[in-house]
Short mmCIF file of C-alpha atoms in Angstrom, two decimals:
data_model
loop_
_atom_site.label_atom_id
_atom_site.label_comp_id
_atom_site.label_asym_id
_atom_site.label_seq_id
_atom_site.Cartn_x
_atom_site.Cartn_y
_atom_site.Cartn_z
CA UNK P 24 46.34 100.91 133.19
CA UNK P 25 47.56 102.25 129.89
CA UNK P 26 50.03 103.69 130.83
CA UNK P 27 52.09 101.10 132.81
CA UNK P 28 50.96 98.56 129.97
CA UNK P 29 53.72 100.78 127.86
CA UNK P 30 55.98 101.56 130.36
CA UNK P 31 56.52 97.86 131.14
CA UNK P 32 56.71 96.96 127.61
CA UNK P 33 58.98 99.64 127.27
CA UNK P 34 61.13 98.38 130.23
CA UNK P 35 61.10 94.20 128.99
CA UNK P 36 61.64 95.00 125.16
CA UNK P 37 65.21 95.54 125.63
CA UNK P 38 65.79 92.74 128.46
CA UNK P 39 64.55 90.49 125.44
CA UNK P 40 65.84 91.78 122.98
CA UNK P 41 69.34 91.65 125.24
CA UNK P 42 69.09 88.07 125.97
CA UNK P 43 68.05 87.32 122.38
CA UNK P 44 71.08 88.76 120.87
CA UNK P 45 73.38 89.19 123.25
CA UNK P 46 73.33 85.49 124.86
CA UNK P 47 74.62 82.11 124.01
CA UNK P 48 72.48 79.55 123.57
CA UNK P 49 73.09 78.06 126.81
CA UNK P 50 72.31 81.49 128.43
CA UNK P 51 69.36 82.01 126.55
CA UNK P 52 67.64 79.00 127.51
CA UNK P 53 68.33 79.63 130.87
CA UNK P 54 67.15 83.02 131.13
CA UNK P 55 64.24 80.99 128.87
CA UNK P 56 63.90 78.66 131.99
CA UNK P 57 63.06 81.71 134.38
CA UNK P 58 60.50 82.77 132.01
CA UNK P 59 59.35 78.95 132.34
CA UNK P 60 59.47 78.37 136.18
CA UNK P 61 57.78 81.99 136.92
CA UNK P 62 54.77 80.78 134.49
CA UNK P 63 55.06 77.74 135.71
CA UNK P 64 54.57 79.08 139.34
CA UNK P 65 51.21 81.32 138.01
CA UNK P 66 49.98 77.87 136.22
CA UNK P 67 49.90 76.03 139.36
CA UNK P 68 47.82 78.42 141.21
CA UNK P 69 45.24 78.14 137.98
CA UNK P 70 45.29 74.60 138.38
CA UNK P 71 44.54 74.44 142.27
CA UNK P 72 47.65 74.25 144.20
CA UNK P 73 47.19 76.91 146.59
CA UNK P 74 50.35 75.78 149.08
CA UNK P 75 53.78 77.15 148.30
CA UNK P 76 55.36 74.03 148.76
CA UNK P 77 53.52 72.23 146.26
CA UNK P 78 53.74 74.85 143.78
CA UNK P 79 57.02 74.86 143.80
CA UNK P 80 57.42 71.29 143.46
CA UNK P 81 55.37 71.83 140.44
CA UNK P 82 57.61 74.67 139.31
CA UNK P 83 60.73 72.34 139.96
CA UNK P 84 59.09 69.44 138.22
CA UNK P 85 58.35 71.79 134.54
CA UNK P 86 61.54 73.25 134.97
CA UNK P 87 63.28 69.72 135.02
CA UNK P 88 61.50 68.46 132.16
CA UNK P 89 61.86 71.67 129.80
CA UNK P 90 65.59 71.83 130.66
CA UNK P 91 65.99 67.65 129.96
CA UNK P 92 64.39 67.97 126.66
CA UNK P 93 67.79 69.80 126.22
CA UNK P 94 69.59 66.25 125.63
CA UNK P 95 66.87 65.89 122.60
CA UNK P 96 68.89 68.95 120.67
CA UNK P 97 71.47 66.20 118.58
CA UNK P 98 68.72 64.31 117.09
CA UNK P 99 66.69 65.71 114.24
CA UNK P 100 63.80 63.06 114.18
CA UNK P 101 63.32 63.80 118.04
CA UNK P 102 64.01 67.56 117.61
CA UNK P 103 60.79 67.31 115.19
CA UNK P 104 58.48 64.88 117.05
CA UNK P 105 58.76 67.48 119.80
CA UNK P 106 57.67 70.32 117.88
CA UNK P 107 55.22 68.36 115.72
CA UNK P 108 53.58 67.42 119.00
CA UNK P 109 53.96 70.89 120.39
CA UNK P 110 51.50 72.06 117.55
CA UNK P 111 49.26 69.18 117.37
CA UNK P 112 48.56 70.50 121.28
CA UNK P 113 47.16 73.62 120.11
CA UNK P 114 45.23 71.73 117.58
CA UNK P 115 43.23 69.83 120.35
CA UNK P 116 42.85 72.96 122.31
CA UNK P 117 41.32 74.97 119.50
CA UNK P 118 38.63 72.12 119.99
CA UNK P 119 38.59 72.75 123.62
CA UNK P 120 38.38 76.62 122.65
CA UNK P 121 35.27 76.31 120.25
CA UNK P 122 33.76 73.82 122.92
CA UNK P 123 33.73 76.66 125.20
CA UNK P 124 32.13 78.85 123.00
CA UNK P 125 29.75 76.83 122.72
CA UNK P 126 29.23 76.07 126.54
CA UNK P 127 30.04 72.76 127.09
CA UNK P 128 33.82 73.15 128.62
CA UNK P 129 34.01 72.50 132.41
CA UNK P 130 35.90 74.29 134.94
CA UNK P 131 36.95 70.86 136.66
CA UNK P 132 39.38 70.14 133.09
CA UNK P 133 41.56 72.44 133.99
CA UNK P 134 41.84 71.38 138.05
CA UNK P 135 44.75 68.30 139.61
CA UNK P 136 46.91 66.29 137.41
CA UNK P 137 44.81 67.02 133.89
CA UNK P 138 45.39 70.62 135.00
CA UNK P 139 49.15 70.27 135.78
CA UNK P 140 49.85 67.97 132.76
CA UNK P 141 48.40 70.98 130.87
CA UNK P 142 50.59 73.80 131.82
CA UNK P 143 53.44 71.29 131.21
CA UNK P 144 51.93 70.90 127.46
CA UNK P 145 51.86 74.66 127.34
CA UNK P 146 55.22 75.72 128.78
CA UNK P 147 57.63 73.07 127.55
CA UNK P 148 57.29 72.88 123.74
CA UNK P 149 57.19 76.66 123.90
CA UNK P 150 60.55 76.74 125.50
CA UNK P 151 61.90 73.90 123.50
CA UNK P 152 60.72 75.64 120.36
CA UNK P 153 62.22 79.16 121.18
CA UNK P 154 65.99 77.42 122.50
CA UNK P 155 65.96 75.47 119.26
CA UNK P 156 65.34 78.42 116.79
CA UNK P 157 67.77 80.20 118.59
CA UNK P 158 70.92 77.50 118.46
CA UNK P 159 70.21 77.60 114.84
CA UNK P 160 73.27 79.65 112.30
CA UNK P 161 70.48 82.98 112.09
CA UNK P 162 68.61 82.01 115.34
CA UNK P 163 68.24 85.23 116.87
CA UNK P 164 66.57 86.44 113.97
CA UNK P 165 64.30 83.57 113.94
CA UNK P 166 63.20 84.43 117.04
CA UNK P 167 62.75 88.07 116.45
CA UNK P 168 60.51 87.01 113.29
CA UNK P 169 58.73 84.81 115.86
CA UNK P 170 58.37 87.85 118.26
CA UNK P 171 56.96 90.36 115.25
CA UNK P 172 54.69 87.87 114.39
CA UNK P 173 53.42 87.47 117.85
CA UNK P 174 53.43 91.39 118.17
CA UNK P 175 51.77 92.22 115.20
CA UNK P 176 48.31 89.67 115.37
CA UNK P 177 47.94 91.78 119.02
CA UNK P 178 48.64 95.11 117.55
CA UNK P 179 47.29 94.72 114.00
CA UNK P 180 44.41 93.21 115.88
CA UNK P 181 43.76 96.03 118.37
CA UNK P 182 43.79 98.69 115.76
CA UNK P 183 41.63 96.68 112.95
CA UNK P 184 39.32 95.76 115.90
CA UNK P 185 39.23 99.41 116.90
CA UNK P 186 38.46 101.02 113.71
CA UNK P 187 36.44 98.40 112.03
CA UNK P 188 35.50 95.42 114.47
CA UNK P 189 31.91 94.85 114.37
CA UNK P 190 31.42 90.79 114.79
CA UNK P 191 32.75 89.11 117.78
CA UNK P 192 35.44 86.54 117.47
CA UNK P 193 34.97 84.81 120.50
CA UNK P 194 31.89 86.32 122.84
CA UNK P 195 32.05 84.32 125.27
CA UNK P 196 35.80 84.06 126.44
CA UNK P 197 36.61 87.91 125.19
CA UNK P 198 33.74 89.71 124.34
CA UNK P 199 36.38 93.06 123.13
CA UNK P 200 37.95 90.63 120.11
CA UNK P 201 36.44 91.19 116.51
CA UNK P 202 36.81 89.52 113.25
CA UNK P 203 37.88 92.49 111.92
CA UNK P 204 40.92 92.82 114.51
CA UNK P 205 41.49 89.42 113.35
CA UNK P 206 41.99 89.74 109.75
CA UNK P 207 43.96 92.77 110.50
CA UNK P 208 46.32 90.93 112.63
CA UNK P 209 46.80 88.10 109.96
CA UNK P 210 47.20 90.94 107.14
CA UNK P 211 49.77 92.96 109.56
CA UNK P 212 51.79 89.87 110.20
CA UNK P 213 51.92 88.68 106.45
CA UNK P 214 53.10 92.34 105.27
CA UNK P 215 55.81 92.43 108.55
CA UNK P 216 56.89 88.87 107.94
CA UNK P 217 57.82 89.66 103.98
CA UNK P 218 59.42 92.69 105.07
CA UNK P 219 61.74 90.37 107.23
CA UNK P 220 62.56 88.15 104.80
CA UNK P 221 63.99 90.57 102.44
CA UNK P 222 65.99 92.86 104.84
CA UNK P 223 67.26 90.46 107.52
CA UNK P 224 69.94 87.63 107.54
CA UNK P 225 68.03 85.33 107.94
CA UNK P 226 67.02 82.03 106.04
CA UNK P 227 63.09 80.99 105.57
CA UNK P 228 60.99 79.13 103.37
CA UNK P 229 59.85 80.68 99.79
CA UNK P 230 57.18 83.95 99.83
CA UNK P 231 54.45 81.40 99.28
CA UNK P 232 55.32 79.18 101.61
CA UNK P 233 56.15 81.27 104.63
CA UNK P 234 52.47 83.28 104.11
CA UNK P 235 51.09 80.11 104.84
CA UNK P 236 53.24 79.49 107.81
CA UNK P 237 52.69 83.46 108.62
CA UNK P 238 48.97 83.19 108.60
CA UNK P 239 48.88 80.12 110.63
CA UNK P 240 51.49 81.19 113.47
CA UNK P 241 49.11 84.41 114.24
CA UNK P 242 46.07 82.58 114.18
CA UNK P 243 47.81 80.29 116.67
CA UNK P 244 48.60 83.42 118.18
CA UNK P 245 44.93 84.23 118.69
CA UNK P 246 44.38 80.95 119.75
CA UNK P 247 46.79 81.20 122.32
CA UNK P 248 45.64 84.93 124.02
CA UNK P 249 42.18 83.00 123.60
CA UNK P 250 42.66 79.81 125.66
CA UNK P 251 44.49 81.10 128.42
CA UNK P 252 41.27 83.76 128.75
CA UNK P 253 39.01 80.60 128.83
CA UNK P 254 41.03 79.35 131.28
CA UNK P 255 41.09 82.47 133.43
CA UNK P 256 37.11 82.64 133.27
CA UNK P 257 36.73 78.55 134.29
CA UNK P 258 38.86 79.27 136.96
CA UNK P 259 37.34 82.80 137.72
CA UNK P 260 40.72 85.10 137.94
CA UNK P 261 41.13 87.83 136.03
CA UNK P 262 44.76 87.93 135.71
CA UNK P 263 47.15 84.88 136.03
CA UNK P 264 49.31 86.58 138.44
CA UNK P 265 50.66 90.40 139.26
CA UNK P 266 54.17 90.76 138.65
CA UNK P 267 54.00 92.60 135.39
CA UNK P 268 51.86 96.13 135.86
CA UNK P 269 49.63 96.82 133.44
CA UNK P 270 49.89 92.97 132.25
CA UNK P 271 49.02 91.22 134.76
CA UNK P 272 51.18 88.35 135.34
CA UNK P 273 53.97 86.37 133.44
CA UNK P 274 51.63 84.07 131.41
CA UNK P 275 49.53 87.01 130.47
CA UNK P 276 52.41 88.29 128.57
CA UNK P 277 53.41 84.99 126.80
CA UNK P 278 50.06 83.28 126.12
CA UNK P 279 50.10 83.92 122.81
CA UNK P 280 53.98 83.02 122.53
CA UNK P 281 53.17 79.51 123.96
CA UNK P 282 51.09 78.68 120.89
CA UNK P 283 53.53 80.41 118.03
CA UNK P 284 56.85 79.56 119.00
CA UNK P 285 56.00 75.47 118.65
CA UNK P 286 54.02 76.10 115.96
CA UNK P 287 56.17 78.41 114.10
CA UNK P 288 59.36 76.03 114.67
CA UNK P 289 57.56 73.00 113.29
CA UNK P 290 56.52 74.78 110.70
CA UNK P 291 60.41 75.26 109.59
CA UNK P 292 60.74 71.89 110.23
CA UNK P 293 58.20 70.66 107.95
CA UNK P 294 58.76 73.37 105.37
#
């Protein structure tokens, strides 16, 4: 298992990299849009819509509403309600996250429209958040930044966890997540993030500043791996889908994406 974990991170890390650097913006977010439909398409199933036909209207519906949030791009104050609200969603789910914890989350939440509004909450400002950081002058950059940061609270956290987790984060929803893994995630990313700032073209708040924005991205980060395994054990799957080996499916590989990219991105807005 491993193994094809690497191999297929091996295999997508240029294919994203490609599209990051080598695409317009227009290509990008539709290549972004793909990404969006095929998560889209695993989401459905965790809500309850077992038929192909209505899982793909689903997909078709997401799809049309990421892509018309497109016409929002020439106005700031909309631009930033957008990704203000895209963060303030993971701030309600990190109640629904220690709710769970603490038992009293219900499988039912996440089942029919409640369940489909969800994945749209998830999906959308993600996407929105990643084409807008990358239509910006260093956008590419900005969304590599967003990438290491994203990367580094899952590898910082592995390693920390590995050689020096001892309390559990969250035992309920992943009883293999530590503390430990956590702080060295957040440590990681702050070190990685600096780094970035000095070396690449690209333009970001003061050291101060972006440490705090740093240190909340990968604990949104967390948050995000977190919820959609809390979601996986209300709805009693192990993996959202199978098209990725070693992964599982699409939204096992962006989880944690769909809570830093909004977050991130509003954070440069605010900042």
């Amino acid at each position: 298992m491993l193994k094809w974990r690497w191999i297929t991170a091996l295999v997508l890390l240029p294919l994203v990299l490609g599209a990051v650097f080598l695409l317009p913006n227009a290509g990008f977010a539709l290549v972004m849009l793909l990404v969006v439909a095929l998560g889209a398409w695993e989401w459905a199933a965790l809500a309850g819509l077992q038929e192909p036909g209505r899982r793909a209207g689903y997909v078709t519906a997401v799809v049309a509403i990421a892509a018309g949030t497109w016409l929002l791009f020439p106005f700031p104050l909309l631009t930033a309600t957008v990704l203000s609200l895209g963060a303030l969603v993971w701030c309600v789910l990190a109640v629904w996250q220690v709710r769970f914890e603490l038992g009293r989350a219900r499988a039912d939440a996440v089942s029919g429209l409640s369940g489909m509004g969800l994945g749209v909450l998830l999906l959308v400002p993600a996407w929105f958040a990643l084409v807008w950081m990358h239509d910006r002058p260093d956008g590419p950059w900005v969304v590599v930044v967003v990438l290491v940061l994203t990367w580094a609270a899952d590898v910082g956290a592995f390693f920390a966890g590995r050689w020096f987790g001892r309390r559990r984060l969250a035992p309920r929803t992943s009883p293999g997540k530590t503390q430990e893994g956590a702080m060295g995630g957040l440590v990681l990313a702050v070190v990685l993030v600096w780094g970035m700032s000095v070396v690449l073209p690209v333009y970001l708040p003061g050291f101060g500043a972006l440490a705090v924005l740093a240190l909340v991205t990968v604990a949104a980060s967390i948050l995000g791996d977190l919820f959609e395994s809390m979601i996986k054990r209300l709805r009693g799957v192990k993996d959202s889908g199978t098209l990725l080996p070693g992964h599982g499916g699409v939204l096992d590989r962006i989880d944690s994406l769909t809570a830093t990219a909004p977050v991130f991105a509003a954070g440069l807005v605010w900042l």
